[in-house]
């Protein structure tokens, strides 16, 4: 007999993702709560190239939301990292004007979690089930 996983826990065939930062895990929890299909870091966009045309710098947005066709970059409270990410998003907009990307600041993620009662002990986990 196979035990059924507890609600919110990955099942035996559920892919598990390890996120680079807890803020990404929090955002994934919000997406899962609303049943939003998402992919984690599915593509990297070249932002700079060397003289031979090889990429030397890139940007890999944290999440792809197929509906509504939007990339989301989640930030931390570290201002140095926020500034760097904002610069990459700006450069991406210049190079790929048809690609939609937005920055979600950590304060916004935390506010959503608090508003809908999704904050709690489960956020200390280092992985979360992927829904897409």
Short mmCIF file of N, CA, C and O in Angstrom, two decimals:
data_model
loop_
_atom_site.label_atom_id
_atom_site.label_comp_id
_atom_site.label_asym_id
_atom_site.label_seq_id
_atom_site.Cartn_x
_atom_site.Cartn_y
_atom_site.Cartn_z
N UNK A 1 0.84 -1.18 0.00
CA UNK A 1 0.00 0.00 0.00
C UNK A 1 0.88 1.24 0.00
O UNK A 1 1.83 1.33 0.75
N UNK A 2 0.56 2.21 -0.86
CA UNK A 2 1.33 3.44 -0.98
C UNK A 2 0.69 4.53 -0.17
O UNK A 2 -0.51 4.76 -0.26
N UNK A 3 1.48 5.21 0.60
CA UNK A 3 0.96 6.33 1.40
C UNK A 3 0.70 7.52 0.50
O UNK A 3 1.44 7.78 -0.45
N UNK A 4 -0.37 8.23 0.77
CA UNK A 4 -0.70 9.44 0.03
C UNK A 4 0.06 10.61 0.63
O UNK A 4 0.07 10.76 1.85
N UNK A 5 0.73 11.45 -0.19
CA UNK A 5 1.46 12.57 0.37
C UNK A 5 0.51 13.58 1.01
O UNK A 5 -0.64 13.71 0.61
N UNK A 6 0.99 14.25 2.05
CA UNK A 6 0.21 15.30 2.70
C UNK A 6 -0.05 16.43 1.71
O UNK A 6 0.70 16.62 0.76
N UNK A 7 -1.14 17.15 1.93
CA UNK A 7 -1.49 18.25 1.05
C UNK A 7 -0.33 19.23 0.94
O UNK A 7 0.26 19.63 1.93
N UNK A 8 0.01 19.61 -0.29
CA UNK A 8 1.09 20.55 -0.52
C UNK A 8 2.46 19.90 -0.64
O UNK A 8 3.42 20.54 -1.02
N UNK A 9 2.55 18.58 -0.33
CA UNK A 9 3.82 17.87 -0.44
C UNK A 9 3.92 17.24 -1.83
O UNK A 9 2.93 16.82 -2.40
N UNK A 10 5.13 17.16 -2.39
CA UNK A 10 5.28 16.52 -3.69
C UNK A 10 4.95 15.04 -3.60
O UNK A 10 5.27 14.39 -2.61
N UNK A 11 4.30 14.51 -4.61
CA UNK A 11 3.99 13.09 -4.67
C UNK A 11 5.16 12.33 -5.27
O UNK A 11 6.18 12.91 -5.62
N UNK A 12 5.02 11.01 -5.44
CA UNK A 12 6.13 10.20 -5.92
C UNK A 12 6.52 10.51 -7.37
O UNK A 12 7.64 10.22 -7.76
N UNK A 13 5.64 11.10 -8.16
CA UNK A 13 5.96 11.40 -9.54
C UNK A 13 5.98 12.90 -9.82
O UNK A 13 5.99 13.32 -10.96
N UNK A 14 6.00 13.70 -8.77
CA UNK A 14 5.99 15.15 -8.91
C UNK A 14 7.42 15.66 -8.99
O UNK A 14 8.21 15.40 -8.09
N UNK A 15 7.80 16.37 -10.09
CA UNK A 15 9.15 16.92 -10.15
C UNK A 15 9.35 17.93 -9.01
O UNK A 15 8.44 18.66 -8.66
N UNK A 16 10.54 17.94 -8.43
CA UNK A 16 10.85 18.87 -7.34
C UNK A 16 11.92 19.83 -7.83
O UNK A 16 12.86 19.44 -8.50
N UNK A 17 11.74 21.11 -7.51
CA UNK A 17 12.68 22.14 -7.92
C UNK A 17 13.42 22.67 -6.71
O UNK A 17 12.85 22.85 -5.65
N UNK A 18 14.67 22.95 -6.89
CA UNK A 18 15.47 23.65 -5.90
C UNK A 18 15.63 25.06 -6.43
O UNK A 18 16.07 25.27 -7.55
N UNK A 19 15.25 26.00 -5.62
CA UNK A 19 15.30 27.40 -6.04
C UNK A 19 16.59 28.04 -5.56
O UNK A 19 17.17 27.64 -4.56
N UNK A 20 17.03 29.07 -6.29
CA UNK A 20 18.24 29.79 -5.94
C UNK A 20 18.05 30.62 -4.67
O UNK A 20 18.99 30.87 -3.95
N UNK A 21 16.82 31.04 -4.42
CA UNK A 21 16.55 31.90 -3.26
C UNK A 21 15.15 31.62 -2.72
O UNK A 21 14.25 31.24 -3.47
N UNK A 22 14.97 31.84 -1.44
CA UNK A 22 13.67 31.60 -0.81
C UNK A 22 12.57 32.48 -1.41
O UNK A 22 11.40 32.07 -1.46
N UNK A 23 12.91 33.66 -1.90
CA UNK A 23 11.89 34.53 -2.51
C UNK A 23 11.27 33.87 -3.74
O UNK A 23 10.08 34.03 -4.00
N UNK A 24 12.06 33.09 -4.48
CA UNK A 24 11.52 32.36 -5.64
C UNK A 24 10.58 31.26 -5.18
O UNK A 24 9.52 31.05 -5.78
N UNK A 25 10.93 30.60 -4.10
CA UNK A 25 10.08 29.56 -3.53
C UNK A 25 8.75 30.16 -3.08
O UNK A 25 7.68 29.57 -3.30
N UNK A 26 8.80 31.32 -2.47
CA UNK A 26 7.58 31.99 -2.03
C UNK A 26 6.68 32.32 -3.20
O UNK A 26 5.46 32.13 -3.14
N UNK A 27 7.27 32.84 -4.27
CA UNK A 27 6.47 33.18 -5.45
C UNK A 27 5.85 31.93 -6.07
O UNK A 27 4.68 31.94 -6.47
N UNK A 28 6.61 30.84 -6.12
CA UNK A 28 6.07 29.58 -6.65
C UNK A 28 4.88 29.13 -5.82
O UNK A 28 3.89 28.62 -6.36
N UNK A 29 4.94 29.33 -4.52
CA UNK A 29 3.82 28.95 -3.64
C UNK A 29 2.57 29.75 -3.99
O UNK A 29 1.47 29.20 -4.00
N UNK A 30 2.73 31.03 -4.28
CA UNK A 30 1.59 31.86 -4.68
C UNK A 30 1.01 31.36 -5.99
O UNK A 30 -0.20 31.22 -6.15
N UNK A 31 1.89 31.08 -6.96
CA UNK A 31 1.42 30.58 -8.26
C UNK A 31 0.67 29.26 -8.09
O UNK A 31 -0.39 29.06 -8.69
N UNK A 32 1.22 28.37 -7.29
CA UNK A 32 0.56 27.09 -7.04
C UNK A 32 -0.81 27.29 -6.40
O UNK A 32 -1.78 26.63 -6.77
N UNK A 33 -0.88 28.19 -5.44
CA UNK A 33 -2.14 28.48 -4.74
C UNK A 33 -3.24 28.87 -5.73
O UNK A 33 -4.38 28.45 -5.61
N UNK A 34 -2.87 29.67 -6.72
CA UNK A 34 -3.85 30.14 -7.71
C UNK A 34 -3.97 29.23 -8.92
O UNK A 34 -4.73 29.52 -9.84
N UNK A 35 -3.23 28.14 -8.95
CA UNK A 35 -3.32 27.21 -10.07
C UNK A 35 -2.70 27.75 -11.35
O UNK A 35 -3.08 27.33 -12.44
N UNK A 36 -1.75 28.66 -11.23
CA UNK A 36 -1.09 29.24 -12.39
C UNK A 36 0.01 28.30 -12.86
O UNK A 36 0.86 27.88 -12.07
N UNK A 37 -0.01 27.96 -14.14
CA UNK A 37 1.03 27.12 -14.72
C UNK A 37 2.30 27.96 -14.88
O UNK A 37 2.25 29.10 -15.34
N UNK A 38 3.44 27.39 -14.47
CA UNK A 38 4.70 28.11 -14.54
C UNK A 38 5.85 27.16 -14.83
O UNK A 38 5.75 25.96 -14.64
N UNK A 39 6.94 27.76 -15.31
CA UNK A 39 8.19 27.03 -15.52
C UNK A 39 9.29 27.83 -14.84
O UNK A 39 9.28 29.06 -14.87
N UNK A 40 10.24 27.12 -14.24
CA UNK A 40 11.33 27.77 -13.53
C UNK A 40 12.57 27.87 -14.41
O UNK A 40 13.07 26.86 -14.91
N UNK A 41 13.03 29.08 -14.64
CA UNK A 41 14.25 29.39 -15.42
C UNK A 41 14.37 28.57 -16.71
O UNK A 41 15.37 27.89 -16.93
N UNK A 42 13.36 28.65 -17.59
CA UNK A 42 13.38 27.79 -18.77
C UNK A 42 14.32 28.25 -19.89
O UNK A 42 14.66 27.45 -20.76
N UNK A 43 14.73 29.51 -19.89
CA UNK A 43 15.53 30.01 -21.02
C UNK A 43 16.45 31.13 -20.54
O UNK A 43 16.14 31.84 -19.58
N UNK A 44 17.59 31.26 -21.21
CA UNK A 44 18.51 32.35 -20.93
C UNK A 44 18.62 33.22 -22.17
O UNK A 44 18.78 32.71 -23.28
N UNK A 45 18.55 34.52 -21.97
CA UNK A 45 18.66 35.49 -23.05
C UNK A 45 20.06 36.10 -23.04
O UNK A 45 20.52 36.57 -22.00
N UNK A 46 20.73 36.07 -24.18
CA UNK A 46 22.05 36.70 -24.29
C UNK A 46 21.89 38.21 -24.22
O UNK A 46 20.99 38.78 -24.83
N UNK A 47 22.78 38.85 -23.45
CA UNK A 47 22.73 40.31 -23.31
C UNK A 47 23.98 40.99 -23.86
O UNK A 47 23.95 42.18 -24.20
N UNK A 48 25.09 40.25 -23.95
CA UNK A 48 26.34 40.79 -24.50
C UNK A 48 27.05 39.67 -25.25
O UNK A 48 26.88 38.49 -24.92
N UNK A 49 27.85 40.06 -26.26
CA UNK A 49 28.57 39.10 -27.08
C UNK A 49 30.01 39.55 -27.25
O UNK A 49 30.30 40.75 -27.23
N UNK A 50 30.91 38.58 -27.47
CA UNK A 50 32.30 38.94 -27.77
C UNK A 50 32.43 39.23 -29.26
O UNK A 50 31.42 39.18 -30.00
N UNK A 51 33.64 39.51 -29.71
CA UNK A 51 33.87 39.88 -31.12
C UNK A 51 33.54 38.75 -32.09
O UNK A 51 33.29 39.00 -33.27
N UNK A 52 33.52 37.51 -31.60
CA UNK A 52 33.18 36.37 -32.45
C UNK A 52 31.70 36.01 -32.41
O UNK A 52 31.29 35.01 -32.99
N UNK A 53 30.91 36.82 -31.69
CA UNK A 53 29.48 36.58 -31.63
C UNK A 53 29.04 35.59 -30.55
O UNK A 53 27.87 35.21 -30.51
N UNK A 54 29.96 35.17 -29.68
CA UNK A 54 29.61 34.26 -28.60
C UNK A 54 29.06 35.05 -27.41
O UNK A 54 29.64 36.09 -27.04
N UNK A 55 27.98 34.57 -26.80
CA UNK A 55 27.43 35.28 -25.64
C UNK A 55 28.44 35.33 -24.49
O UNK A 55 29.10 34.34 -24.20
N UNK A 56 28.55 36.50 -23.88
CA UNK A 56 29.44 36.68 -22.73
C UNK A 56 28.68 37.05 -21.47
O UNK A 56 29.22 37.01 -20.38
N UNK A 57 27.43 37.45 -21.63
CA UNK A 57 26.57 37.78 -20.48
C UNK A 57 25.14 37.46 -20.86
O UNK A 57 24.75 37.59 -22.03
N UNK A 58 24.39 37.01 -19.88
CA UNK A 58 23.01 36.64 -20.16
C UNK A 58 22.10 36.91 -18.98
O UNK A 58 22.54 37.32 -17.90
N UNK A 59 20.84 36.67 -19.23
CA UNK A 59 19.82 36.87 -18.20
C UNK A 59 18.82 35.74 -18.30
O UNK A 59 18.27 35.46 -19.37
N UNK A 60 18.62 35.04 -17.19
CA UNK A 60 17.68 33.92 -17.11
C UNK A 60 16.59 34.30 -16.12
O UNK A 60 16.76 34.16 -14.92
N UNK A 61 15.45 34.81 -16.62
CA UNK A 61 14.36 35.18 -15.70
C UNK A 61 13.92 33.96 -14.88
O UNK A 61 13.97 32.82 -15.34
N UNK A 62 13.49 34.23 -13.66
CA UNK A 62 13.16 33.17 -12.73
C UNK A 62 11.97 32.32 -13.18
O UNK A 62 12.00 31.09 -13.05
N UNK A 63 10.93 32.95 -13.68
CA UNK A 63 9.70 32.21 -14.01
C UNK A 63 9.18 32.60 -15.38
O UNK A 63 9.26 33.75 -15.79
N UNK A 64 8.61 31.61 -16.06
CA UNK A 64 7.86 31.82 -17.30
C UNK A 64 6.42 31.43 -17.00
O UNK A 64 6.16 30.33 -16.51
N UNK A 65 5.50 32.34 -17.27
CA UNK A 65 4.07 32.09 -17.12
C UNK A 65 3.48 32.04 -18.52
O UNK A 65 3.30 33.09 -19.16
N UNK A 66 3.20 30.82 -19.04
CA UNK A 66 2.70 30.71 -20.41
C UNK A 66 1.43 31.51 -20.65
O UNK A 66 1.22 32.05 -21.73
N UNK A 67 0.56 31.58 -19.66
CA UNK A 67 -0.63 32.43 -19.75
C UNK A 67 -0.52 33.40 -18.59
O UNK A 67 -0.65 32.98 -17.45
N UNK A 68 -0.12 34.58 -18.82
CA UNK A 68 -0.34 35.46 -19.96
C UNK A 68 0.87 35.71 -20.86
O UNK A 68 0.97 36.76 -21.50
N UNK A 69 1.84 34.80 -20.93
CA UNK A 69 3.02 35.02 -21.78
C UNK A 69 3.97 36.04 -21.17
O UNK A 69 4.33 37.01 -21.82
N UNK A 70 4.39 35.80 -19.95
CA UNK A 70 5.16 36.78 -19.19
C UNK A 70 6.29 36.10 -18.43
O UNK A 70 6.08 35.07 -17.79
N UNK A 71 7.49 36.69 -18.50
CA UNK A 71 8.60 36.27 -17.65
C UNK A 71 8.56 37.12 -16.39
O UNK A 71 8.27 38.31 -16.44
N UNK A 72 8.89 36.50 -15.25
CA UNK A 72 8.91 37.21 -13.97
C UNK A 72 10.27 36.99 -13.31
O UNK A 72 10.72 35.86 -13.17
N UNK A 73 10.89 38.08 -12.93
CA UNK A 73 12.14 38.04 -12.17
C UNK A 73 11.82 38.44 -10.74
O UNK A 73 11.26 39.52 -10.50
N UNK A 74 12.13 37.57 -9.78
CA UNK A 74 11.84 37.81 -8.38
C UNK A 74 13.10 38.35 -7.71
O UNK A 74 14.20 37.83 -7.93
N UNK A 75 12.96 39.39 -6.89
CA UNK A 75 14.12 40.01 -6.25
C UNK A 75 14.17 39.71 -4.76
O UNK A 75 13.20 39.25 -4.17
N UNK A 76 15.31 40.03 -4.17
CA UNK A 76 15.50 39.94 -2.73
C UNK A 76 15.53 41.36 -2.17
O UNK A 76 15.35 42.32 -2.90
N UNK A 77 15.80 41.46 -0.89
CA UNK A 77 15.89 42.77 -0.27
C UNK A 77 17.27 43.41 -0.45
O UNK A 77 17.45 44.57 -0.11
N UNK A 78 18.23 42.68 -1.00
CA UNK A 78 19.58 43.19 -1.19
C UNK A 78 19.57 44.21 -2.33
O UNK A 78 19.41 43.86 -3.50
N UNK A 79 19.76 45.48 -2.01
CA UNK A 79 19.65 46.56 -3.00
C UNK A 79 20.65 46.41 -4.14
O UNK A 79 20.35 46.71 -5.29
N UNK A 80 21.84 45.91 -3.84
CA UNK A 80 22.84 45.71 -4.89
C UNK A 80 22.32 44.73 -5.95
O UNK A 80 22.46 44.96 -7.14
N UNK A 81 21.68 43.64 -5.49
CA UNK A 81 21.13 42.66 -6.43
C UNK A 81 19.93 43.21 -7.18
O UNK A 81 19.74 42.93 -8.37
N UNK A 82 19.10 44.00 -6.50
CA UNK A 82 17.94 44.62 -7.15
C UNK A 82 18.39 45.53 -8.27
O UNK A 82 17.87 45.49 -9.39
N UNK A 83 19.40 46.35 -8.01
CA UNK A 83 19.93 47.27 -9.03
C UNK A 83 20.47 46.50 -10.22
O UNK A 83 20.21 46.86 -11.38
N UNK A 84 21.20 45.42 -9.95
CA UNK A 84 21.76 44.60 -11.03
C UNK A 84 20.65 43.97 -11.87
O UNK A 84 20.70 43.98 -13.10
N UNK A 85 19.64 43.42 -11.21
CA UNK A 85 18.53 42.79 -11.94
C UNK A 85 17.76 43.82 -12.76
O UNK A 85 17.37 43.55 -13.89
N UNK A 86 17.51 44.98 -12.18
CA UNK A 86 16.80 46.03 -12.92
C UNK A 86 17.57 46.41 -14.18
O UNK A 86 16.96 46.63 -15.23
N UNK A 87 18.89 46.45 -14.10
CA UNK A 87 19.71 46.75 -15.28
C UNK A 87 19.59 45.68 -16.34
O UNK A 87 19.49 45.97 -17.54
N UNK A 88 19.57 44.41 -15.92
CA UNK A 88 19.42 43.31 -16.88
C UNK A 88 18.05 43.34 -17.54
O UNK A 88 17.93 43.10 -18.75
N UNK A 89 17.02 43.63 -16.76
CA UNK A 89 15.67 43.71 -17.32
C UNK A 89 15.59 44.85 -18.33
O UNK A 89 15.00 44.71 -19.40
N UNK A 90 16.20 45.98 -18.00
CA UNK A 90 16.21 47.12 -18.92
C UNK A 90 16.94 46.76 -20.22
O UNK A 90 16.46 47.03 -21.32
N UNK A 91 18.10 46.10 -20.11
CA UNK A 91 18.87 45.69 -21.29
C UNK A 91 18.08 44.67 -22.11
O UNK A 91 18.07 44.72 -23.34
N UNK A 92 17.42 43.76 -21.44
CA UNK A 92 16.62 42.77 -22.15
C UNK A 92 15.51 43.45 -22.95
O UNK A 92 15.22 43.06 -24.08
N UNK A 93 14.89 44.47 -22.38
CA UNK A 93 13.85 45.21 -23.08
C UNK A 93 14.36 45.88 -24.34
O UNK A 93 13.65 45.99 -25.33
N UNK A 94 15.61 46.34 -24.28
CA UNK A 94 16.22 46.96 -25.47
C UNK A 94 16.49 45.94 -26.56
O UNK A 94 16.26 46.20 -27.74
N UNK A 95 16.98 44.77 -26.18
CA UNK A 95 17.37 43.74 -27.15
C UNK A 95 16.21 42.87 -27.62
O UNK A 95 16.22 42.38 -28.76
N UNK A 96 15.24 42.66 -26.75
CA UNK A 96 14.11 41.78 -27.05
C UNK A 96 12.80 42.49 -26.73
O UNK A 96 12.09 42.14 -25.78
N UNK A 97 12.45 43.51 -27.52
CA UNK A 97 11.28 44.34 -27.18
C UNK A 97 9.95 43.59 -27.21
O UNK A 97 8.98 44.03 -26.58
N UNK A 98 9.88 42.45 -27.87
CA UNK A 98 8.62 41.69 -27.94
C UNK A 98 8.47 40.69 -26.79
O UNK A 98 7.43 40.03 -26.68
N UNK A 99 9.49 40.56 -25.95
CA UNK A 99 9.43 39.63 -24.82
C UNK A 99 9.00 40.40 -23.58
O UNK A 99 9.62 41.39 -23.21
N UNK A 100 7.93 39.93 -22.96
CA UNK A 100 7.41 40.60 -21.76
C UNK A 100 8.10 40.06 -20.52
O UNK A 100 8.13 38.86 -20.30
N UNK A 101 8.66 40.97 -19.72
CA UNK A 101 9.32 40.59 -18.48
C UNK A 101 9.03 41.66 -17.43
O UNK A 101 8.96 42.84 -17.75
N UNK A 102 8.81 41.21 -16.19
CA UNK A 102 8.55 42.15 -15.11
C UNK A 102 9.36 41.73 -13.88
O UNK A 102 9.74 40.57 -13.75
N UNK A 103 9.60 42.69 -13.01
CA UNK A 103 10.31 42.42 -11.76
C UNK A 103 9.31 42.42 -10.63
O UNK A 103 8.50 43.35 -10.50
N UNK A 104 9.35 41.38 -9.81
CA UNK A 104 8.51 41.29 -8.62
C UNK A 104 9.42 41.45 -7.41
O UNK A 104 10.31 40.64 -7.18
N UNK A 105 9.19 42.52 -6.67
CA UNK A 105 10.03 42.82 -5.52
C UNK A 105 9.60 41.98 -4.32
O UNK A 105 8.43 41.64 -4.17
N UNK A 106 10.55 41.64 -3.45
CA UNK A 106 10.27 40.75 -2.33
C UNK A 106 9.15 41.29 -1.44
O UNK A 106 8.33 40.54 -0.96
N UNK A 107 9.10 42.59 -1.25
CA UNK A 107 8.05 43.15 -0.40
C UNK A 107 6.67 42.85 -0.97
O UNK A 107 5.71 42.62 -0.23
N UNK A 108 6.55 42.81 -2.31
CA UNK A 108 5.28 42.49 -2.95
C UNK A 108 4.91 41.03 -2.73
O UNK A 108 3.75 40.69 -2.45
N UNK A 109 5.90 40.13 -2.85
CA UNK A 109 5.66 38.71 -2.62
C UNK A 109 5.23 38.47 -1.18
O UNK A 109 4.26 37.74 -0.92
N UNK A 110 5.93 39.07 -0.24
CA UNK A 110 5.60 38.89 1.18
C UNK A 110 4.21 39.43 1.50
O UNK A 110 3.47 38.83 2.28
N UNK A 111 3.84 40.56 0.89
CA UNK A 111 2.52 41.12 1.12
C UNK A 111 1.42 40.18 0.61
O UNK A 111 0.40 40.00 1.27
N UNK A 112 1.64 39.56 -0.55
CA UNK A 112 0.66 38.60 -1.08
C UNK A 112 0.54 37.38 -0.18
O UNK A 112 -0.57 36.90 0.09
N UNK A 113 1.67 36.87 0.29
CA UNK A 113 1.64 35.72 1.18
C UNK A 113 0.87 36.02 2.46
O UNK A 113 0.04 35.23 2.91
N UNK A 114 1.12 37.18 3.03
CA UNK A 114 0.43 37.57 4.26
C UNK A 114 -1.06 37.77 4.00
O UNK A 114 -1.91 37.32 4.79
N UNK A 115 -1.40 38.43 2.90
CA UNK A 115 -2.79 38.73 2.59
C UNK A 115 -3.63 37.47 2.46
O UNK A 115 -4.78 37.42 2.90
N UNK A 116 -3.06 36.43 1.85
CA UNK A 116 -3.82 35.21 1.60
C UNK A 116 -3.48 34.08 2.56
O UNK A 116 -3.85 32.92 2.33
N UNK A 117 -2.76 34.39 3.64
CA UNK A 117 -2.48 33.40 4.67
C UNK A 117 -1.59 32.26 4.21
O UNK A 117 -1.74 31.14 4.68
N UNK A 118 -0.68 32.53 3.31
CA UNK A 118 0.19 31.48 2.79
C UNK A 118 1.56 31.46 3.45
O UNK A 118 2.38 30.61 3.13
N UNK A 119 1.83 32.38 4.34
CA UNK A 119 3.11 32.38 5.04
C UNK A 119 3.04 31.37 6.18
O UNK A 119 1.97 31.08 6.70
N UNK A 120 4.16 30.82 6.55
CA UNK A 120 4.17 29.87 7.65
C UNK A 120 5.39 28.99 7.63
O UNK A 120 6.33 29.23 6.89
N UNK A 121 5.36 27.93 8.42
CA UNK A 121 6.50 27.04 8.58
C UNK A 121 6.92 26.37 7.27
O UNK A 121 8.08 26.08 7.06
N UNK A 122 5.96 26.11 6.38
CA UNK A 122 6.26 25.42 5.13
C UNK A 122 7.23 26.19 4.25
O UNK A 122 7.83 25.64 3.37
N UNK A 123 7.42 27.48 4.49
CA UNK A 123 8.35 28.26 3.68
C UNK A 123 9.80 27.97 4.03
O UNK A 123 10.70 28.39 3.32
N UNK A 124 10.04 27.24 5.09
CA UNK A 124 11.42 26.91 5.43
C UNK A 124 11.93 25.73 4.62
O UNK A 124 13.12 25.44 4.62
N UNK A 125 11.05 25.03 3.89
CA UNK A 125 11.48 23.93 3.04
C UNK A 125 12.40 24.46 1.95
O UNK A 125 12.29 25.59 1.52
N UNK A 126 13.30 23.62 1.46
CA UNK A 126 14.23 24.03 0.42
C UNK A 126 13.76 23.65 -0.96
O UNK A 126 14.44 23.91 -1.94
N UNK A 127 12.60 23.03 -1.07
CA UNK A 127 12.08 22.67 -2.38
C UNK A 127 10.57 22.75 -2.36
O UNK A 127 9.95 22.82 -1.32
N UNK A 128 10.01 22.77 -3.55
CA UNK A 128 8.56 22.85 -3.69
C UNK A 128 8.17 22.17 -5.00
O UNK A 128 8.97 22.13 -5.94
N UNK A 129 7.01 21.61 -5.06
CA UNK A 129 6.56 20.92 -6.27
C UNK A 129 6.35 21.92 -7.40
O UNK A 129 5.84 23.00 -7.19
N UNK A 130 6.75 21.53 -8.59
CA UNK A 130 6.53 22.34 -9.78
C UNK A 130 5.19 21.94 -10.37
O UNK A 130 4.87 20.76 -10.43
N UNK A 131 4.43 22.95 -10.83
CA UNK A 131 3.09 22.66 -11.33
C UNK A 131 3.03 22.52 -12.83
O UNK A 131 1.99 22.23 -13.37
N UNK A 132 4.09 22.80 -13.53
CA UNK A 132 4.05 22.71 -14.99
C UNK A 132 5.02 21.67 -15.49
O UNK A 132 5.99 21.38 -14.88
#
